mmCIF file of C-alpha atoms in Angstrom:
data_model
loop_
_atom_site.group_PDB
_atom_site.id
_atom_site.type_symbol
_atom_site.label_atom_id
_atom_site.label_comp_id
_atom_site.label_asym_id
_atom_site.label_seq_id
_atom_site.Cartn_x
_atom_site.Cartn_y
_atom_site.Cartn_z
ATOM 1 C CA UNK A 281 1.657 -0.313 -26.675
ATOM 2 C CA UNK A 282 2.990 3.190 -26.417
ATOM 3 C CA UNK A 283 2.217 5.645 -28.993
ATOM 4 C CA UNK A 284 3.198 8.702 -30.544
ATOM 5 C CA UNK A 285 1.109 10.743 -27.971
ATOM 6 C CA UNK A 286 1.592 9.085 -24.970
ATOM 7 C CA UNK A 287 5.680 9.217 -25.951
ATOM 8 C CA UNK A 288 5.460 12.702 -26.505
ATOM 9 C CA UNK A 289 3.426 13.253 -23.315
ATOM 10 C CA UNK A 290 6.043 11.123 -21.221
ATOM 11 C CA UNK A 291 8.645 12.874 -22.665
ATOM 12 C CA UNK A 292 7.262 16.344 -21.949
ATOM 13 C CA UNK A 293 6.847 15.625 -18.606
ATOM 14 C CA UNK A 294 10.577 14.045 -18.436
ATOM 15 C CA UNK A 295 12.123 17.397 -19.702
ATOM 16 C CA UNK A 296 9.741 19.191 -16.720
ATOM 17 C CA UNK A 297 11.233 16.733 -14.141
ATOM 18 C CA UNK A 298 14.327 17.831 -14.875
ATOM 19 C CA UNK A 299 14.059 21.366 -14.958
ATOM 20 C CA UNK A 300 12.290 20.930 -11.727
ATOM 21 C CA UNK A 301 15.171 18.169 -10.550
ATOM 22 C CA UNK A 302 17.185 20.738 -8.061
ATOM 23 C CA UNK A 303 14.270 20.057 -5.909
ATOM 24 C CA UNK A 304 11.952 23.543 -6.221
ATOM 25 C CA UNK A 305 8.588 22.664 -4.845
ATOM 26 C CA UNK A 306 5.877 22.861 -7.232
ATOM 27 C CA UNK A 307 2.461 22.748 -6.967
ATOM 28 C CA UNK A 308 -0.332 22.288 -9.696
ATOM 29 C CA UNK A 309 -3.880 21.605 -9.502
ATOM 30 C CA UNK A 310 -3.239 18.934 -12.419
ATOM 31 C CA UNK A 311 0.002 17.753 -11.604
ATOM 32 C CA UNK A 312 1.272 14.614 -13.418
ATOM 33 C CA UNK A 313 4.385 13.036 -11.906
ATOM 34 C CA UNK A 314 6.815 10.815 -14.248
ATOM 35 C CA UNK A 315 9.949 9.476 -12.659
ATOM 36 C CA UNK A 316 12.225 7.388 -14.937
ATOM 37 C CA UNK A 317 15.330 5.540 -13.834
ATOM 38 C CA UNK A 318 17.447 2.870 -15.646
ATOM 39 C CA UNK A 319 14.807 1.031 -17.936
ATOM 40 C CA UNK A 320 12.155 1.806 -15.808
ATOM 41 C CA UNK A 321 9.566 4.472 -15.292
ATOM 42 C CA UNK A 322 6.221 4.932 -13.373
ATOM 43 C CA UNK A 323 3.411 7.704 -13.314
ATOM 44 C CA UNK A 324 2.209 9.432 -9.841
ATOM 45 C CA UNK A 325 -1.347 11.111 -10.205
ATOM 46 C CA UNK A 326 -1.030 13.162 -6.545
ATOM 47 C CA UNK A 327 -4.806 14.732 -7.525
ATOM 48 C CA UNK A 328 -6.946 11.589 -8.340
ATOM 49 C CA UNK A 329 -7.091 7.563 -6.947
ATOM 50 C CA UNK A 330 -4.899 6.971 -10.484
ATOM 51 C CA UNK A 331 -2.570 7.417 -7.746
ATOM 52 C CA UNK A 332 0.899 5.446 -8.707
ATOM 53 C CA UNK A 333 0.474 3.707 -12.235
ATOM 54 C CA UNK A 334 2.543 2.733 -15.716
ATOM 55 C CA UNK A 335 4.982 1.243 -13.797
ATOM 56 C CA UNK A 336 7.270 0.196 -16.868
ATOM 57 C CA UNK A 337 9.718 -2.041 -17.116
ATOM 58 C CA UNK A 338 11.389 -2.622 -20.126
ATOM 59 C CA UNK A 339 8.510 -0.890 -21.734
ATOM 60 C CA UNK A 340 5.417 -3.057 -20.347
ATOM 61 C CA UNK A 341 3.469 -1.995 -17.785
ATOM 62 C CA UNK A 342 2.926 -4.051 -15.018
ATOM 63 C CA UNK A 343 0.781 -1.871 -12.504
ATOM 64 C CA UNK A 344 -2.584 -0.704 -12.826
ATOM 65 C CA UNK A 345 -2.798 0.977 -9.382
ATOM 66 C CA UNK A 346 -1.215 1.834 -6.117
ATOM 67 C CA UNK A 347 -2.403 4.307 -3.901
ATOM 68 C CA UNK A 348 -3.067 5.056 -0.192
ATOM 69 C CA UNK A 349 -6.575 5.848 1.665
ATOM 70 C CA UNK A 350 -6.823 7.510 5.620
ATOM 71 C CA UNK A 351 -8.805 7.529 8.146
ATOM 72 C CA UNK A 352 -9.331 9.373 11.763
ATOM 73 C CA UNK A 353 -10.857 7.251 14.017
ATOM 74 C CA UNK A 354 -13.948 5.504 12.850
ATOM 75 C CA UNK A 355 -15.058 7.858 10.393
ATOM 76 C CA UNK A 356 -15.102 6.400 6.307
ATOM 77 C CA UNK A 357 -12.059 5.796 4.491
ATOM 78 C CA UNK A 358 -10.941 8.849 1.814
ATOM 79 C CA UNK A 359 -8.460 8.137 -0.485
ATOM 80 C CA UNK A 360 -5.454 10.861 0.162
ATOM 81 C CA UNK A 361 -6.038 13.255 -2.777
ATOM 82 C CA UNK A 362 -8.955 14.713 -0.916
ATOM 83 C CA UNK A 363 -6.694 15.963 1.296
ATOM 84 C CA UNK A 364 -4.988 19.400 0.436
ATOM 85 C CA UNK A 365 -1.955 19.034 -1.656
ATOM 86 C CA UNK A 366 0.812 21.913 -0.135
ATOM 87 C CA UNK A 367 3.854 20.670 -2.228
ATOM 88 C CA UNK A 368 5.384 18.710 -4.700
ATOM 89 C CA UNK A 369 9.100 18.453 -4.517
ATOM 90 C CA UNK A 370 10.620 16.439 -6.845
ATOM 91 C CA UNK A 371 14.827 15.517 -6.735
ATOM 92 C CA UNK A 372 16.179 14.440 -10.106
ATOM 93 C CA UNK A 373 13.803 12.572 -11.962
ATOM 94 C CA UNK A 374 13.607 9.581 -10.244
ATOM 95 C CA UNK A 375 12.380 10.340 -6.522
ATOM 96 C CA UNK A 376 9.133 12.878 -5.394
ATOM 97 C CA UNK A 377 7.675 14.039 -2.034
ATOM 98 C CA UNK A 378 4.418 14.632 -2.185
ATOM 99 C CA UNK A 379 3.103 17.099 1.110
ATOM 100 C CA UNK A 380 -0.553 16.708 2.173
ATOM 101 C CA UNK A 381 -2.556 18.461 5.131
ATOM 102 C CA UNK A 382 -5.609 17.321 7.131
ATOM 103 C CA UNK A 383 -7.840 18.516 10.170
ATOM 104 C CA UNK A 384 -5.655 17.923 12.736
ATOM 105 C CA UNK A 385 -2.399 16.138 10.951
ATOM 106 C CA UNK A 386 -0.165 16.222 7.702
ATOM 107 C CA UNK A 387 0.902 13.717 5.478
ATOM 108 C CA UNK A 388 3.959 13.354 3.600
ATOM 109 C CA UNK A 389 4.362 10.920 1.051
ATOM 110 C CA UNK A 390 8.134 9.804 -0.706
ATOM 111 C CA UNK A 391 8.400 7.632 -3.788
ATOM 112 C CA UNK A 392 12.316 7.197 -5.075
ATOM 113 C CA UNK A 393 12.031 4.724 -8.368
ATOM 114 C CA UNK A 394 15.164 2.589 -8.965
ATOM 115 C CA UNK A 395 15.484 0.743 -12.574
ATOM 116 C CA UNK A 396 18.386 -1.578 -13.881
ATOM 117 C CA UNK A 397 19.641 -1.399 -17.395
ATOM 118 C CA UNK A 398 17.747 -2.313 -20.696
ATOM 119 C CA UNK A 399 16.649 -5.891 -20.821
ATOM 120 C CA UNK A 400 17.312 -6.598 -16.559
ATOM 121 C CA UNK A 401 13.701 -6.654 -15.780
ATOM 122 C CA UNK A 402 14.585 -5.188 -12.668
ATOM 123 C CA UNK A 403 13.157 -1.851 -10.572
ATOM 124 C CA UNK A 404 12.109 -0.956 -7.563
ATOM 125 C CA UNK A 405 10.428 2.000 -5.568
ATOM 126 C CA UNK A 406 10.735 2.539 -2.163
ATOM 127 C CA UNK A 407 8.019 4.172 -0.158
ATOM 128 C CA UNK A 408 8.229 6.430 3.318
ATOM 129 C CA UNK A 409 4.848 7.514 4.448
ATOM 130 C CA UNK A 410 5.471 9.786 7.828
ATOM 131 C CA UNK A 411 2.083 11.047 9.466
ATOM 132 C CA UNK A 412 2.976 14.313 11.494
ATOM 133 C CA UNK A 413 -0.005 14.644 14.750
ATOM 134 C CA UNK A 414 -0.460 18.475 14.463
ATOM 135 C CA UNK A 415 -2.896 18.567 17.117
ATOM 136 C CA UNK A 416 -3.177 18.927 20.413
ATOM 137 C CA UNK A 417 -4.411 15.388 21.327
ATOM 138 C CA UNK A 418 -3.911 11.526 20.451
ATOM 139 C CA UNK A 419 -4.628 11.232 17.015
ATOM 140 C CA UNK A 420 -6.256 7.610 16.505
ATOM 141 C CA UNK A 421 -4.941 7.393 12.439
ATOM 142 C CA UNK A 422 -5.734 4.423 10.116
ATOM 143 C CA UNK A 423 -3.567 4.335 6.857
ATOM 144 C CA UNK A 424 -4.460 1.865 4.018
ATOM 145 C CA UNK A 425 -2.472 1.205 1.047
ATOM 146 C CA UNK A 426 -4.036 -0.752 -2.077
ATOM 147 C CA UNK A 427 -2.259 -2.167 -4.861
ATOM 148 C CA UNK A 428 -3.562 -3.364 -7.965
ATOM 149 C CA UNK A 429 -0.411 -5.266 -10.528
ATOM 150 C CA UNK A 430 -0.922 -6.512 -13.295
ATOM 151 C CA UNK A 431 2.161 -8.459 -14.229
ATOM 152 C CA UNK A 432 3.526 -8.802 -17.910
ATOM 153 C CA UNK A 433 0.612 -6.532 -19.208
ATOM 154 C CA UNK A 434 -2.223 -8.871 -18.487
ATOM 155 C CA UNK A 435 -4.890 -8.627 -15.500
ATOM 156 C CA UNK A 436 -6.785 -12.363 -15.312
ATOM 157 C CA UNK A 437 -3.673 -14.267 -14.392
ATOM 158 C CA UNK A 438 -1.747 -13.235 -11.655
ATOM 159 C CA UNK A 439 -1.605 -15.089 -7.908
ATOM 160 C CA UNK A 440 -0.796 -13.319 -4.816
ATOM 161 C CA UNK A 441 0.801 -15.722 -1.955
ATOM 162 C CA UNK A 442 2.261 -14.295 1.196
ATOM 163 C CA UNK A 443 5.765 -15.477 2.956
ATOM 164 C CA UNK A 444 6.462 -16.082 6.012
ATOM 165 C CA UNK A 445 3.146 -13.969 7.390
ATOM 166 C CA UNK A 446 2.658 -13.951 10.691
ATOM 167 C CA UNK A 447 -1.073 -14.691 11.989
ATOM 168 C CA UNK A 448 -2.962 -11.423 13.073
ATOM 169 C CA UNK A 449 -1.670 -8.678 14.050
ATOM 170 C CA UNK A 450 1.099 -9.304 12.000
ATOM 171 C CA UNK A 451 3.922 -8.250 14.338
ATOM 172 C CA UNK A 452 6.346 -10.725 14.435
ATOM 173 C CA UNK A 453 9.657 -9.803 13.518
ATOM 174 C CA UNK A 454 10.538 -11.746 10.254
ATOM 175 C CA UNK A 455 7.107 -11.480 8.315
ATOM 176 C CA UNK A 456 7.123 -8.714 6.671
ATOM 177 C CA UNK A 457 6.801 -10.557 2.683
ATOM 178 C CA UNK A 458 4.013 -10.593 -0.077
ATOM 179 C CA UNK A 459 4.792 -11.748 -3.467
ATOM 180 C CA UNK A 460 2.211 -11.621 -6.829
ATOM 181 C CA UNK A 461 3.487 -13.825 -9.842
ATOM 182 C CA UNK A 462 2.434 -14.061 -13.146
ATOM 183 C CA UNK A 463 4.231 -16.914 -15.003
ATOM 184 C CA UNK A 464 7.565 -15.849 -14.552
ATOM 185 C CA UNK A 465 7.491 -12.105 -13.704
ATOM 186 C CA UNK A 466 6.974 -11.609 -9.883
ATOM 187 C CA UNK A 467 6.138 -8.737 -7.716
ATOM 188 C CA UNK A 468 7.460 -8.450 -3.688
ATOM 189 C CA UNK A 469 6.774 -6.218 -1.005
ATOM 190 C CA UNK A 470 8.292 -5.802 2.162
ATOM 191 C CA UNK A 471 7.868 -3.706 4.915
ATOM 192 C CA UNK A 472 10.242 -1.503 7.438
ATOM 193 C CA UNK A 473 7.184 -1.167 9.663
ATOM 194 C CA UNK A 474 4.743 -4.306 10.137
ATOM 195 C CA UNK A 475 0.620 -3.314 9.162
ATOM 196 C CA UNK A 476 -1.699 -4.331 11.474
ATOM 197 C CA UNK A 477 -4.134 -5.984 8.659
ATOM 198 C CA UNK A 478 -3.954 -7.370 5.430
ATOM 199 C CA UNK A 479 -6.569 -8.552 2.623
ATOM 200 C CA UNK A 480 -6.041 -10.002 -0.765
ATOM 201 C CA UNK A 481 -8.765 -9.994 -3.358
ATOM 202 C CA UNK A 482 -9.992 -10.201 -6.548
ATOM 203 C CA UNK A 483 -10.414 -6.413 -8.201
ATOM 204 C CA UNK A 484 -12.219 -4.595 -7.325
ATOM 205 C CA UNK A 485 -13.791 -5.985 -3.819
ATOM 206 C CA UNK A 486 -11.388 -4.289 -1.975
ATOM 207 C CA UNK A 487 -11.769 -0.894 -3.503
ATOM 208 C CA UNK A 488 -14.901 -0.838 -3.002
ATOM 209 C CA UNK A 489 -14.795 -1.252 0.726
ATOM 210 C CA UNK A 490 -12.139 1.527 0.454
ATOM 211 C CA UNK A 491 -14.496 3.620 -1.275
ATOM 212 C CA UNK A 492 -18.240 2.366 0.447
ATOM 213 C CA UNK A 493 -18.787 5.436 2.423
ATOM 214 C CA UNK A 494 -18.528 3.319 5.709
ATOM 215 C CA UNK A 495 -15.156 2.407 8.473
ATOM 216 C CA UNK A 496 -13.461 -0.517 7.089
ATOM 217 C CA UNK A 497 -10.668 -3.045 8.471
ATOM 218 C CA UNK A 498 -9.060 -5.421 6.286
ATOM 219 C CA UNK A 499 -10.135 -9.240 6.721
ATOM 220 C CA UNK A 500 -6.828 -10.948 7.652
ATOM 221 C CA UNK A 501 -8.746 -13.189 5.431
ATOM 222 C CA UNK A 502 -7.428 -16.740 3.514
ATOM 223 C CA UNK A 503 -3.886 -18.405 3.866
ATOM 224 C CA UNK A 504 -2.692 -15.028 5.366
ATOM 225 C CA UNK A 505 -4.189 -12.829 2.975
ATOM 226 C CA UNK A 506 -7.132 -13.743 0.686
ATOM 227 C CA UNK A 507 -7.874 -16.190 -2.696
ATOM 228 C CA UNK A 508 -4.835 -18.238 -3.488
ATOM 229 C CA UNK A 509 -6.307 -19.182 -6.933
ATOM 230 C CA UNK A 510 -5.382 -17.319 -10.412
ATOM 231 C CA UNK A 511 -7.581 -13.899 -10.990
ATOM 232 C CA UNK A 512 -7.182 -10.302 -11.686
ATOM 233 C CA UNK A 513 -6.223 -10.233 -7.768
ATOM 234 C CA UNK A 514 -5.454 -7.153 -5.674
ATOM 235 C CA UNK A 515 -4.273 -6.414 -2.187
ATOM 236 C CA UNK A 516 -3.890 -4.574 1.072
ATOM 237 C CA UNK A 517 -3.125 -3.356 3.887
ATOM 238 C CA UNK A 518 -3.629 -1.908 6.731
ATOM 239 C CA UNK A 519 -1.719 0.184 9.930
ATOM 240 C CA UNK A 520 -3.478 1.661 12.944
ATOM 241 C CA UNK A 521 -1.723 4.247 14.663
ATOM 242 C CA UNK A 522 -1.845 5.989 17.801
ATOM 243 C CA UNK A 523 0.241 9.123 17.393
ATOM 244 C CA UNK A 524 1.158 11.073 20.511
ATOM 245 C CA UNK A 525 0.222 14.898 20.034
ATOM 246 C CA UNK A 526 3.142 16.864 18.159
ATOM 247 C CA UNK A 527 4.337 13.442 17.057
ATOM 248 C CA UNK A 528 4.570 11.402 13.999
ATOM 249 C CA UNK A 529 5.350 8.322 13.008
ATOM 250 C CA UNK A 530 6.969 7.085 9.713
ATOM 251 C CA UNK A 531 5.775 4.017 7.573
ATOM 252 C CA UNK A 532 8.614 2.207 4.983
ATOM 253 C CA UNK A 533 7.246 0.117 2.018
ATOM 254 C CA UNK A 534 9.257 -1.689 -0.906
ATOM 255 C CA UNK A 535 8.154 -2.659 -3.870
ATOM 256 C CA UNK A 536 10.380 -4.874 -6.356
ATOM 257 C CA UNK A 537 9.895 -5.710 -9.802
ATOM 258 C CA UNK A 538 11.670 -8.994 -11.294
ATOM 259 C CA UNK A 539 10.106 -9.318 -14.907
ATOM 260 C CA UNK A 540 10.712 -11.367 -18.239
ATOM 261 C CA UNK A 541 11.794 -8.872 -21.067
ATOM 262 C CA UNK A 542 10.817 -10.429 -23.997
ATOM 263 C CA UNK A 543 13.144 -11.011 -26.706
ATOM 264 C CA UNK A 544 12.608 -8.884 -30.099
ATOM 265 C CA UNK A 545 11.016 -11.441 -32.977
ATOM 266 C CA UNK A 546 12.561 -12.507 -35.904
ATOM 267 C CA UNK A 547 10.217 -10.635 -37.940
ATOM 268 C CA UNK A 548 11.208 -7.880 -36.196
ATOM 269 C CA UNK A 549 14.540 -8.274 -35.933
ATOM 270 C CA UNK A 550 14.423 -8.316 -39.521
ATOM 271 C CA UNK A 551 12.500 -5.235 -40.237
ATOM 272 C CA UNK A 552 15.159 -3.412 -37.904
ATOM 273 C CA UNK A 553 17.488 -4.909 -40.407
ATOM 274 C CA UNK A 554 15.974 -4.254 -43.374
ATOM 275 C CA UNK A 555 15.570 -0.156 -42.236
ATOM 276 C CA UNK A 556 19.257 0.045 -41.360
ATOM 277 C CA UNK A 557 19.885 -1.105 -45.078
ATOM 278 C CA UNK A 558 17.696 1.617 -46.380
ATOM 279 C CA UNK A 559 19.018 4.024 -44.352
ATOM 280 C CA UNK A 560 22.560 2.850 -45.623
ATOM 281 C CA UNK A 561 21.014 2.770 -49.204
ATOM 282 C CA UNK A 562 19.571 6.543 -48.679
ATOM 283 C CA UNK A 563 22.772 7.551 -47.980
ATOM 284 C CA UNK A 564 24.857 6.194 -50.585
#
């Protein structure tokens, strides 16, 4: 449900998107990202592991949490907002690059939301992550990317299956599909550039592995991912990268939303009607 704050928060930050829409970079130590499109919206939190969230279609939100975690060799996972944040730069209101810097290599992260018109059910965002080497040696770079969905608004009742995915290390040309489904509504990701490991599990097992303090590789684990039964299920993945020094390399990730937009009720459908008639009334 959406109140009266969070409307008036969403729409702040709307009217700030577009004053910022020529594509000035900005950068705040409490930055809150809203990109709208079509009948669809979605929240970036570049400062905390809110990370990507609200992703609404049709006014329900369907996605508790997306973000990405790093890590240099065989040190412990960090989610990316430890890193420091140089720039935000958003373009319009519906697309953001988000500029990070590390010991030895930078980080740039691009969301660009797509939504179709009221009622569709359809969006998208499509995701470039490009890791610059800004060293002078091999940089041995492990990216991780976690998403938790929650599909028509609810969390127990959602099952994530994979298609067509290869066997380990997931190179094949061809497998590149993971789909979550609730009911109707269903959730796919593809992939421009094929991770090395994946993991599918109920929430939240895999975020704290992410989060443990200790090097972690996703367990290829299940039917190609993890649990094929009905849960509040979550998953992974997982690319390990050797980037040449003064090189980079650039990761593509899309996520598609095909959802059920519920039809209004007849009770409300009826007080709609009945507050046209006063309003007609009121005038007369």
């Amino acid at each position: 449900m959406i109140t009266q704050s969070h409307y008036t928060q969403r729409r702040l930050a709307a009217i700030v998107g577009g004053i910022l829409g020529a594509g000035a970079a900005v950068l705040s130590s409490n930055a809150q990202i809203l990109l709208t499109d079509g009948d669809a919206s979605v929240n970036v939190d570049p400062n905390s592991q809110a990370g990507v969230y609200d992703w609404e279609v049709g006014g329900i939100n369907h996605l508790a949490q997306q973000w990405l975690w790093y890590r240099v060799g065989n040190t412990a996972e960090a989610s990316i907002d430890t890193l420091a944040l140089s720039a935000i730069t958003p373009t319009g209101t519906k697309q953001v690059q988000l500029d990070y810097s590390g010991a030895g290599f930078d980080l740039e992260v691009n969301y660009s939301l797509t939504g179709g018109p009221a009622g569709s059910g359809v969006s998208d965002i499509a995701e470039q992550f490009t890791i610059v080497n800004t060293s002078e040696s091999a940089l041995d770079f492990h990216l991780f990317l976690y998403s938790d969905f929650n599909l028509a608004g609810t969390a127990p009742d959602d099952t994530v299956t994979s298609v067509n995915w290869s066997p380990f290390p997931f190179s094949a040309p061809g497998y590149n599909s993971v789909v979550q489904v609730d009911g109707d509504n269903l959730q796919q990701t593809t992939f421009g550039t094929f991770p090395n490991r994946a993991e599918a599990e109920v929430a939240p097992l895999t975020l704290g592995k992410l989060n443990d303090g200790a090097a972690t590789d996703l367990l290829n684990t299940g039917a190609g991912l993890g649990p094929t039964g009905t849960n509040d299920m979550t998953y992974a993945f997982q690319w390990d990268l050797t980037i040449a020094a003064g090189s980079s390399k650039v990761i593509g990730v899309d996520k598609r939303l095909d959802v059920v937009i519920p039809e209004p009720t007849t009770a409300a459908l009826g007080l709609l009607a009945l507050a046209a008639l006063f309003q007609v009334r009121r005038r007369s």
